Short mmCIF file of N, CA, C and O in Angstrom, two decimals:
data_model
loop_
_atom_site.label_atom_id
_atom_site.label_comp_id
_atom_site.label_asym_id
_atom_site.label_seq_id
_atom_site.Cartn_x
_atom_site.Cartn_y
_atom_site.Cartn_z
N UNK A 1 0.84 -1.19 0.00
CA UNK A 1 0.00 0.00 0.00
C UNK A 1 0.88 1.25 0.00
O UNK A 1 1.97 1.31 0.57
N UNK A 2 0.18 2.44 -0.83
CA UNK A 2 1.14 3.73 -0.64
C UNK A 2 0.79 4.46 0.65
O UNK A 2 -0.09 4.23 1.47
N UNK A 3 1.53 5.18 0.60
CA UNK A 3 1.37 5.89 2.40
C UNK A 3 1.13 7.40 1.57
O UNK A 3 1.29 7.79 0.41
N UNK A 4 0.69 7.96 2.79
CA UNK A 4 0.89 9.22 2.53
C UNK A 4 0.54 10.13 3.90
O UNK A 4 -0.22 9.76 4.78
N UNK A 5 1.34 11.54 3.88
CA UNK A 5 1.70 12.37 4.93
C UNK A 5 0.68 13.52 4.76
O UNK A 5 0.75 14.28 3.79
N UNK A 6 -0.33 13.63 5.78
CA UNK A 6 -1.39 14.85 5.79
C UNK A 6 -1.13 15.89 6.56
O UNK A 6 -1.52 15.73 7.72
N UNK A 7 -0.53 17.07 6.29
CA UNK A 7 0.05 18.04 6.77
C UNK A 7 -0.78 19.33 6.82
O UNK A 7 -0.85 20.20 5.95
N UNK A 8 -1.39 19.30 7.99
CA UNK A 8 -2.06 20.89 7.76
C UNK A 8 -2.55 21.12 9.54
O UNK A 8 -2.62 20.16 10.30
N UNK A 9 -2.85 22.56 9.98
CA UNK A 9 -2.98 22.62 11.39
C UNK A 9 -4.50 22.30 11.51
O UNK A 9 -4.91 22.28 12.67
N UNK A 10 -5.16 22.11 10.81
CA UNK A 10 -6.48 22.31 11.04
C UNK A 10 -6.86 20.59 11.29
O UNK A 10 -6.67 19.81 10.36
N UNK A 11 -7.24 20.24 12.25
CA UNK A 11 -7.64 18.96 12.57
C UNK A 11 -8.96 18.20 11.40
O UNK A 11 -9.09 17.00 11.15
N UNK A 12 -9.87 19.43 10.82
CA UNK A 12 -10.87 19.09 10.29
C UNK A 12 -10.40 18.92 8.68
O UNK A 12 -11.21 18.48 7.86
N UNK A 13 -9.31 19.21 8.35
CA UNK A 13 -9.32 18.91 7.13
C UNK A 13 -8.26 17.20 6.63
O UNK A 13 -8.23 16.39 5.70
N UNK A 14 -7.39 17.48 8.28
CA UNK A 14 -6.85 15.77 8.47
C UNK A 14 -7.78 15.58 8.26
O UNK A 14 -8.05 15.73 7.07
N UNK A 15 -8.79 15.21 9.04
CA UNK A 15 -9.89 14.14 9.31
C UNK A 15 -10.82 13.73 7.56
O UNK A 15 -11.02 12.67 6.97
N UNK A 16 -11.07 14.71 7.34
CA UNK A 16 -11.53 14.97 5.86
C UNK A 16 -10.92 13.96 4.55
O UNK A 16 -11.46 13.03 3.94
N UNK A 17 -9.26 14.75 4.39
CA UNK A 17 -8.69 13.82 3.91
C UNK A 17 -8.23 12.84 4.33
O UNK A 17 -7.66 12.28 3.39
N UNK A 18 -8.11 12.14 5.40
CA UNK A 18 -7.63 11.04 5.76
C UNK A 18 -8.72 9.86 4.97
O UNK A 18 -8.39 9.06 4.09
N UNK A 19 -9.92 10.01 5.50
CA UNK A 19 -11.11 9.59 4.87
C UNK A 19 -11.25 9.12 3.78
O UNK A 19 -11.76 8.04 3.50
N UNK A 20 -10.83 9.88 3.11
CA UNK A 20 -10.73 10.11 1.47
C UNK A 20 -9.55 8.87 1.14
O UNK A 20 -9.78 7.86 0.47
N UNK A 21 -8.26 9.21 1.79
CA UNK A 21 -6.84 8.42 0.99
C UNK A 21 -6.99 7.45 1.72
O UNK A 21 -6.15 6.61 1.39
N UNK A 22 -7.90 6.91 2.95
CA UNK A 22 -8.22 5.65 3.23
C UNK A 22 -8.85 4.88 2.55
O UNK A 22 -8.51 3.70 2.66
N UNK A 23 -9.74 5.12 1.80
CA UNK A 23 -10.68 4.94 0.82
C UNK A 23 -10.10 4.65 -0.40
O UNK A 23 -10.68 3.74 -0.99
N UNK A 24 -9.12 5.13 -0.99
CA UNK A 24 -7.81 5.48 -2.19
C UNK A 24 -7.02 4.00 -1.75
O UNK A 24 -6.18 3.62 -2.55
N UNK A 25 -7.21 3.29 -0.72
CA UNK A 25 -6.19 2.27 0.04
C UNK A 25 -4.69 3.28 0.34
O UNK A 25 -3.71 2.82 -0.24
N UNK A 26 -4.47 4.29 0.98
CA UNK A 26 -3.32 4.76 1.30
C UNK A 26 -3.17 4.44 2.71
O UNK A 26 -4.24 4.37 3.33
N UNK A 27 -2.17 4.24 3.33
CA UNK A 27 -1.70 4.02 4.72
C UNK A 27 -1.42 5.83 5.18
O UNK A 27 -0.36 6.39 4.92
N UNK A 28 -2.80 6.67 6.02
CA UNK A 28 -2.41 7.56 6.15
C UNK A 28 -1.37 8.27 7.40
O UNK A 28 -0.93 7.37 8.10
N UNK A 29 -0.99 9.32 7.74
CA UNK A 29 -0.37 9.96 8.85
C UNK A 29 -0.43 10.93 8.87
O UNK A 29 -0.33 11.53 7.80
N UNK A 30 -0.63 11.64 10.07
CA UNK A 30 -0.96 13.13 10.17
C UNK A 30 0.25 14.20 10.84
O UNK A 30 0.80 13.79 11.86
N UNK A 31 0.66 15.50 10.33
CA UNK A 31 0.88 15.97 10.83
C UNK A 31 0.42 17.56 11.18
O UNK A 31 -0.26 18.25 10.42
N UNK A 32 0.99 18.05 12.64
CA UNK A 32 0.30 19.44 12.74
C UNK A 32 0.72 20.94 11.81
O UNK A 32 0.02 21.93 11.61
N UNK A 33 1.93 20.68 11.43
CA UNK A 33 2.95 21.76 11.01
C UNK A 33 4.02 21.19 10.35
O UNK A 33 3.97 19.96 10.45
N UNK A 34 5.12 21.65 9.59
CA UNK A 34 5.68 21.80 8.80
C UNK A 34 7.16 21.25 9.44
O UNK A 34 7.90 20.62 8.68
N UNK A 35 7.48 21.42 10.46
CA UNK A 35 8.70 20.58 11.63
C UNK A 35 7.78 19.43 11.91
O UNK A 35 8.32 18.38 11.56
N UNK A 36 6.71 19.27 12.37
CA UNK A 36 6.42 17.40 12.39
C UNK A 36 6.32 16.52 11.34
O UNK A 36 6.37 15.30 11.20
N UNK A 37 6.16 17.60 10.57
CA UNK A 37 6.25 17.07 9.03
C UNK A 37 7.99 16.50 9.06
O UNK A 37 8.24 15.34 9.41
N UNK A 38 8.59 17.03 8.83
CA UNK A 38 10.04 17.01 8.67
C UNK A 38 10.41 15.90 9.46
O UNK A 38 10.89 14.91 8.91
N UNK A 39 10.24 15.97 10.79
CA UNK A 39 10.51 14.77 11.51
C UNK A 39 9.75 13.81 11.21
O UNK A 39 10.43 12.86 11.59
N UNK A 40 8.83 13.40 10.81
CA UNK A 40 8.20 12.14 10.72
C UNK A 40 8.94 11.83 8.77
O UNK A 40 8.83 10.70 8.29
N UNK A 41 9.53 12.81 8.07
CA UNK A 41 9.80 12.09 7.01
C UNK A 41 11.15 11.44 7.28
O UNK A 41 11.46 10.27 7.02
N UNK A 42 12.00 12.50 7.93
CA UNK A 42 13.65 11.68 8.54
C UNK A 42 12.86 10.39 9.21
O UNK A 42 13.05 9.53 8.35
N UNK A 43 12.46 10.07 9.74
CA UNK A 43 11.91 8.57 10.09
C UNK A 43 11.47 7.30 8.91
O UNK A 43 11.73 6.12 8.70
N UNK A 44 10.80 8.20 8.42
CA UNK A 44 9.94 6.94 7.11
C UNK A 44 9.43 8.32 6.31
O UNK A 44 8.69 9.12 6.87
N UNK A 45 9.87 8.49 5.05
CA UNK A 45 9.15 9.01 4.14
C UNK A 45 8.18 8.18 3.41
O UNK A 45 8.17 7.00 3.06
N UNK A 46 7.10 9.47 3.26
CA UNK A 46 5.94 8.86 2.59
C UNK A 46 6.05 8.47 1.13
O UNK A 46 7.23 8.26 0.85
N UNK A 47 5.16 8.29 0.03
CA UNK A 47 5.01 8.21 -1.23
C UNK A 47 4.30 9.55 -1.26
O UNK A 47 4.50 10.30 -2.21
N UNK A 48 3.57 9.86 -0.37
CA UNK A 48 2.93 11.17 -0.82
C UNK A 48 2.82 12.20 0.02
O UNK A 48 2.93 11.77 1.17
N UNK A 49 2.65 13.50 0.00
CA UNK A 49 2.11 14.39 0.99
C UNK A 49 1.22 15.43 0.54
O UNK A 49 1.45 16.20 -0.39
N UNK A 50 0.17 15.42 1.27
CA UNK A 50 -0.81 16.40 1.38
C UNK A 50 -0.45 17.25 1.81
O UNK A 50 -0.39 17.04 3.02
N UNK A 51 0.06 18.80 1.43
CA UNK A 51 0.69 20.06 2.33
C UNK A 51 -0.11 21.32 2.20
O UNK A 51 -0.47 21.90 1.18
N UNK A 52 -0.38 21.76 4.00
CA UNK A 52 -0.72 23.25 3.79
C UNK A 52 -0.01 24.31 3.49
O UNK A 52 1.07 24.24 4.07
N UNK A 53 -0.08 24.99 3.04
CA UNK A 53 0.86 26.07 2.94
C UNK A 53 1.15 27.35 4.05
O UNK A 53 2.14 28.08 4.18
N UNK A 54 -0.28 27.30 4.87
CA UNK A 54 0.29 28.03 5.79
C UNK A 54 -0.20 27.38 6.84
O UNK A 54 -1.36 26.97 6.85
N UNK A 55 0.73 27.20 7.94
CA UNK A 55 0.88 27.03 9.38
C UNK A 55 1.71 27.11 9.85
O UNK A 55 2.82 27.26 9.36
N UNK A 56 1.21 26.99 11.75
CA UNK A 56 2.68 27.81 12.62
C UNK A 56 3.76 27.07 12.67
O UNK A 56 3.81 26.00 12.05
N UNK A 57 4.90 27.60 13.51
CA UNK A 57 5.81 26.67 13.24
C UNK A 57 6.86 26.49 12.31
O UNK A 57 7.98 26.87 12.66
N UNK A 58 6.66 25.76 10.67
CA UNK A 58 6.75 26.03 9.71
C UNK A 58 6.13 26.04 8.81
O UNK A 58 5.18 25.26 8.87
N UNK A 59 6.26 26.79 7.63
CA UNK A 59 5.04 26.81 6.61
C UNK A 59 5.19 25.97 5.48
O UNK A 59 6.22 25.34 5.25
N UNK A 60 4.45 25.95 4.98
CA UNK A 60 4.47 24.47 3.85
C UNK A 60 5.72 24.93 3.07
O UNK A 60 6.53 24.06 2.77
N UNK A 61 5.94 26.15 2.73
CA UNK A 61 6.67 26.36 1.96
C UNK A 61 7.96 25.96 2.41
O UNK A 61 8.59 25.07 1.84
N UNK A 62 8.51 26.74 3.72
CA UNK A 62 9.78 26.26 4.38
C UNK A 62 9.92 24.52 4.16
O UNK A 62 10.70 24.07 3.33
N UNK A 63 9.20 23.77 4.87
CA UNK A 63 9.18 22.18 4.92
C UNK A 63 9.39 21.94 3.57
O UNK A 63 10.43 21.30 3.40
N UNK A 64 8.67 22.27 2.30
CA UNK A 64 8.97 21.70 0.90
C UNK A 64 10.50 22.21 0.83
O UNK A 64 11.44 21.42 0.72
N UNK A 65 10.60 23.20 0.88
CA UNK A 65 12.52 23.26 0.23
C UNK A 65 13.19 21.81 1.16
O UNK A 65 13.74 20.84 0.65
N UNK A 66 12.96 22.04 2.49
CA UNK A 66 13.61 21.26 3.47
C UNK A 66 13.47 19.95 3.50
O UNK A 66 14.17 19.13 4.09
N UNK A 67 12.13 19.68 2.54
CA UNK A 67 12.09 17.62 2.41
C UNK A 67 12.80 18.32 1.02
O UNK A 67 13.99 18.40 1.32
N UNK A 68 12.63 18.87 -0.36
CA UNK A 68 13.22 18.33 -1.46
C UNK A 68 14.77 18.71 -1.24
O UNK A 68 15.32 18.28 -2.25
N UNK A 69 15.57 19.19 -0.56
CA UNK A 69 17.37 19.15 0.07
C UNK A 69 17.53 18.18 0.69
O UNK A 69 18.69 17.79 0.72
N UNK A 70 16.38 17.26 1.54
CA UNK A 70 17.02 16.23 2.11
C UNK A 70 17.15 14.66 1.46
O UNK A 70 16.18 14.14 0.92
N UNK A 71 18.07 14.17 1.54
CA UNK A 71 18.38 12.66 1.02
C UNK A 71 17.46 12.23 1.20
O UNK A 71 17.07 12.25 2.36
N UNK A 72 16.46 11.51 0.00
CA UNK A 72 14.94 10.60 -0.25
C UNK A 72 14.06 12.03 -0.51
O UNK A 72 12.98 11.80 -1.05
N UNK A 73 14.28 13.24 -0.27
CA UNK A 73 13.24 13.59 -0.70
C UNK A 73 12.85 14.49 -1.43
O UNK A 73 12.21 15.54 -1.47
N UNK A 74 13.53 13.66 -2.10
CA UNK A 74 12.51 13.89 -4.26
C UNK A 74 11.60 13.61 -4.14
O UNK A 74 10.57 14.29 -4.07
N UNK A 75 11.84 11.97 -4.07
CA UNK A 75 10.92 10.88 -3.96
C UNK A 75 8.93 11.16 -3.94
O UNK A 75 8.08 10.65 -4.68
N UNK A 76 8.78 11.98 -2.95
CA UNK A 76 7.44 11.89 -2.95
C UNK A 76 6.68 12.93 -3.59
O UNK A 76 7.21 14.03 -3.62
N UNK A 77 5.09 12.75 -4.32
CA UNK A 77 4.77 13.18 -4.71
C UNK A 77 4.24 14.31 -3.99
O UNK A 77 3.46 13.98 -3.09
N UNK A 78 4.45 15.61 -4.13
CA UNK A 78 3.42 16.65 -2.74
C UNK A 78 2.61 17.57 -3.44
O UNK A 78 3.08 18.56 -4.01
N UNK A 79 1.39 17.29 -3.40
CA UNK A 79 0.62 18.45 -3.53
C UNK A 79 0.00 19.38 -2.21
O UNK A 79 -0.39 19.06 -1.09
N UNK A 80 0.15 20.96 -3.05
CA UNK A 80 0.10 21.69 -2.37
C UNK A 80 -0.79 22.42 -2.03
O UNK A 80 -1.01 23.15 -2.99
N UNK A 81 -1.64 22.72 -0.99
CA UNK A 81 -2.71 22.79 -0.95
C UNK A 81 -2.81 24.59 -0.77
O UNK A 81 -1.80 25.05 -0.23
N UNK A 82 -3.44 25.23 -0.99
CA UNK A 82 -4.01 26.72 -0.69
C UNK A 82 -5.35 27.25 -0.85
O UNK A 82 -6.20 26.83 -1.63
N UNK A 83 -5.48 28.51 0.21
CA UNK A 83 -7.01 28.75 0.37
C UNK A 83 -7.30 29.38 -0.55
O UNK A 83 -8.37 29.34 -1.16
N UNK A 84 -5.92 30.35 -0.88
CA UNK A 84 -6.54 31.75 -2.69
C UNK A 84 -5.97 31.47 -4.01
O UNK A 84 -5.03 30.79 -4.41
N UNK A 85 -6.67 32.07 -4.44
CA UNK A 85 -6.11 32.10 -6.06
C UNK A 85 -4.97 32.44 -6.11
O UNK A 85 -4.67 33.08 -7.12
N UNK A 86 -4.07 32.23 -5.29
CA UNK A 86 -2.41 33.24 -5.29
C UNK A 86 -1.80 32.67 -5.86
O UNK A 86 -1.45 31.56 -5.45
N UNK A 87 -1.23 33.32 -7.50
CA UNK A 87 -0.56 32.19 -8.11
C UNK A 87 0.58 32.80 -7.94
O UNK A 87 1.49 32.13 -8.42
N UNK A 88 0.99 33.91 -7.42
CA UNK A 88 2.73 33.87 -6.64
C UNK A 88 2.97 32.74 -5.86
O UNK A 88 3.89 31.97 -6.13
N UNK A 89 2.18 32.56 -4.83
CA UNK A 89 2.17 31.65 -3.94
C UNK A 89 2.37 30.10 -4.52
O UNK A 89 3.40 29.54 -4.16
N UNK A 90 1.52 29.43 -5.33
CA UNK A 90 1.57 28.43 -6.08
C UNK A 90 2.47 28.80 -6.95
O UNK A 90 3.04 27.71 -6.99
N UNK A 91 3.06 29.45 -7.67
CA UNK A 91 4.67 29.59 -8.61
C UNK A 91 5.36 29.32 -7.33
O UNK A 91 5.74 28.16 -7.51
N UNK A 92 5.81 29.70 -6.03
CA UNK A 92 7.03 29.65 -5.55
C UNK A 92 6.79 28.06 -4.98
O UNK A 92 7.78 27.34 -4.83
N UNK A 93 5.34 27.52 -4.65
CA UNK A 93 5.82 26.10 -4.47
C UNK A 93 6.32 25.58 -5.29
O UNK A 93 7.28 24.82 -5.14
N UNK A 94 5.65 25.93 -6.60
CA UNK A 94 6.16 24.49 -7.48
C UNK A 94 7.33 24.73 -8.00
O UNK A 94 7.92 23.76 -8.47
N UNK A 95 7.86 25.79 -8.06
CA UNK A 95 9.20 26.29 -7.75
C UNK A 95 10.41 25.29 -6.88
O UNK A 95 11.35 24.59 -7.25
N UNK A 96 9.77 25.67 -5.41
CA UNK A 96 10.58 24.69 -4.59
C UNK A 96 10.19 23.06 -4.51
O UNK A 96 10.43 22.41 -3.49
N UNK A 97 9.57 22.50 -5.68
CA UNK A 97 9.37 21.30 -5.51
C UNK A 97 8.02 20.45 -5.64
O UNK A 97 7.97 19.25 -5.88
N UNK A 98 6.94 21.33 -5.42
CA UNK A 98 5.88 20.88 -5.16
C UNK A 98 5.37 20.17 -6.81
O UNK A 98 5.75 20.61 -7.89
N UNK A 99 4.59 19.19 -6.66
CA UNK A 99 4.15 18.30 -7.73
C UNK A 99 3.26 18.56 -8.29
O UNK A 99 3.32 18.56 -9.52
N UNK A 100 1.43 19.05 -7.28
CA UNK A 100 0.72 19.97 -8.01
C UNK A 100 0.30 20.62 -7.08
O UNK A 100 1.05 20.45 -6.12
N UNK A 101 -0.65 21.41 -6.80
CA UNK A 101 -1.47 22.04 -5.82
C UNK A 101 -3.02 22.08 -6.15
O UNK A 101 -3.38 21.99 -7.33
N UNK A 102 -3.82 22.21 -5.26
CA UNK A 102 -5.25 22.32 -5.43
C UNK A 102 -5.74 23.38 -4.67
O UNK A 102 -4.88 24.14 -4.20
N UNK A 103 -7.23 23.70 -4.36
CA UNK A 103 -7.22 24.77 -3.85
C UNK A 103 -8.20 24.38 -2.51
O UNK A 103 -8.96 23.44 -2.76
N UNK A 104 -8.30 24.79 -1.49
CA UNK A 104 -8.87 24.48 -0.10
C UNK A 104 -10.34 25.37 -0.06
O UNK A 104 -10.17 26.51 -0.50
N UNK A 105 -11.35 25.16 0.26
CA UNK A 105 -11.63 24.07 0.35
C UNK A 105 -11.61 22.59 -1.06
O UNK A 105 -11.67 22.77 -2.28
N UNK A 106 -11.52 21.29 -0.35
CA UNK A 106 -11.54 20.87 -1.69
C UNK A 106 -12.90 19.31 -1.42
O UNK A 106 -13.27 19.15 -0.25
N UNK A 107 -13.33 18.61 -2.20
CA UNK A 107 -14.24 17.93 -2.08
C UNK A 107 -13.58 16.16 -2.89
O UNK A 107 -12.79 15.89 -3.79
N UNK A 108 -14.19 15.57 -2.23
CA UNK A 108 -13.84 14.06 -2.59
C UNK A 108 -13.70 14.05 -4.16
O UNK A 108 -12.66 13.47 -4.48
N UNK A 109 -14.34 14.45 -5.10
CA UNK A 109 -13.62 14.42 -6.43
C UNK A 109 -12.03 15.38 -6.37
O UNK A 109 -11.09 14.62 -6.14
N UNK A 110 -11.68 16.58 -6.51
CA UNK A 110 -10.99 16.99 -6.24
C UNK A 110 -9.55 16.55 -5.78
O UNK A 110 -8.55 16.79 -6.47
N UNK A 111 -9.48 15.76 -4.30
CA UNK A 111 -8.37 15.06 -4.13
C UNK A 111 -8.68 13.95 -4.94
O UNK A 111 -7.82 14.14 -5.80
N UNK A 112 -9.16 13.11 -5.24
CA UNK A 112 -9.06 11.83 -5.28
C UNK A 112 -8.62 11.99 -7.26
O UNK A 112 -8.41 11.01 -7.97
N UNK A 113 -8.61 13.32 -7.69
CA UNK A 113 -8.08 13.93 -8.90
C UNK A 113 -6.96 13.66 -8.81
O UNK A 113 -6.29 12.97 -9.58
N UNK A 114 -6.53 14.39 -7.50
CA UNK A 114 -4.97 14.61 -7.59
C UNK A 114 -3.63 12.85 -7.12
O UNK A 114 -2.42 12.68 -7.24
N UNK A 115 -4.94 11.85 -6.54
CA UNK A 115 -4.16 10.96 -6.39
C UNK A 115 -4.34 9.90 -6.92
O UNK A 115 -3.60 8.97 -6.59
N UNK A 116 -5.20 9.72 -7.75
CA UNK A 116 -5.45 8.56 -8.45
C UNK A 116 -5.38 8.90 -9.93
O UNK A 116 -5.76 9.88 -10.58
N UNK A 117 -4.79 7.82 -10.22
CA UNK A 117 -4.00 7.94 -11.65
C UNK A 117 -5.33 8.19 -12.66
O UNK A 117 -6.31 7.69 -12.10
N UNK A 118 -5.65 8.74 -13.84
CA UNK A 118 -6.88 8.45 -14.44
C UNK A 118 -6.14 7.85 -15.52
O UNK A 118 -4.97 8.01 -15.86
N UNK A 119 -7.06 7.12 -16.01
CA UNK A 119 -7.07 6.19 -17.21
C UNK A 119 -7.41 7.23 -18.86
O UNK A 119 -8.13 8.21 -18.72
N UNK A 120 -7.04 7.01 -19.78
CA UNK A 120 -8.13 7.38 -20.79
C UNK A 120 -9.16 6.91 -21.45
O UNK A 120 -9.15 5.72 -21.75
N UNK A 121 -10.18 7.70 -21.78
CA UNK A 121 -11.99 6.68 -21.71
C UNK A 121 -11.90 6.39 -22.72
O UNK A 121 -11.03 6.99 -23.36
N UNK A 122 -12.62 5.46 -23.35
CA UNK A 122 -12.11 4.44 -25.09
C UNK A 122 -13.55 5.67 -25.75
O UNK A 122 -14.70 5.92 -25.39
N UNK A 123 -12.79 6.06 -26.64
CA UNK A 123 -13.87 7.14 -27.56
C UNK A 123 -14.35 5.73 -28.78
O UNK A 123 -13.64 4.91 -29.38
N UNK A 124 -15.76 5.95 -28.76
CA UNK A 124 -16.47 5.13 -29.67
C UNK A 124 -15.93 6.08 -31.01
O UNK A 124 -15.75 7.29 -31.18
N UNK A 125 -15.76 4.64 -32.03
CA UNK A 125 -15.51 4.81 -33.39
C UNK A 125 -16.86 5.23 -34.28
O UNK A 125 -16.76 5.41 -35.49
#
């Protein structure tokens, strides 16, 4: 099973997505901020991470430079999550690394966009 790392301060949107990438069969884990993030990847990096972009502590942004400099972490896929249309904000993630981003709030189609592979649909001849 793939794992994946749910990173945001807000307890209700863990809970939300956890739901979701349980459902996806992902082995999930939560963290509060952007340093528990960090420490739980020096332990076991994920295949994936769900990241907020802002919380205390550190902000998604800091933690993305700081997993893609550290040894293994290329490796995972991270989308980046944000509340506005800020596409400064989304240029400097995907800048430092980030894979895609979506926008918060988001709804069970939405993630399950960003983690499940889609197929292409057979167009009738």
């Amino acid at each position: 099973m793939k794992s994946c790392l749910v990173v945001d301060d807000s307890s209700v949107v863990r809970k939300v997505a956890r739901r979701i990438l349980e459902d996806l069969d992902y082995i999930v884990d939560e963290a509060e901020d952007g340093q528990e993030a960090f420490d739980k990847c020096r332990q076991e990096m994920p295949d994936a991470i769900l990241l907020d972009w802002q919380m205390p502590v550190m902000s998604g942004l800091e933690f993305l430079k700081l997993l893609r400099a550290f040894v293994g972490g290329q490796a995972p896929r991270v989308v980046y999550m944000v509340t506005e249309n800020d596409i400064g904000q989304i240029a400097l993630a995907l800048k430092a690394g980030a894979s895609d981003y979506m926008m918060k709030p988001f709804d069970r189609d939405v993630l399950e966009g960003k983690f499940v592979e889609r197929t292409l649909e057979r167009v009738s001849a």
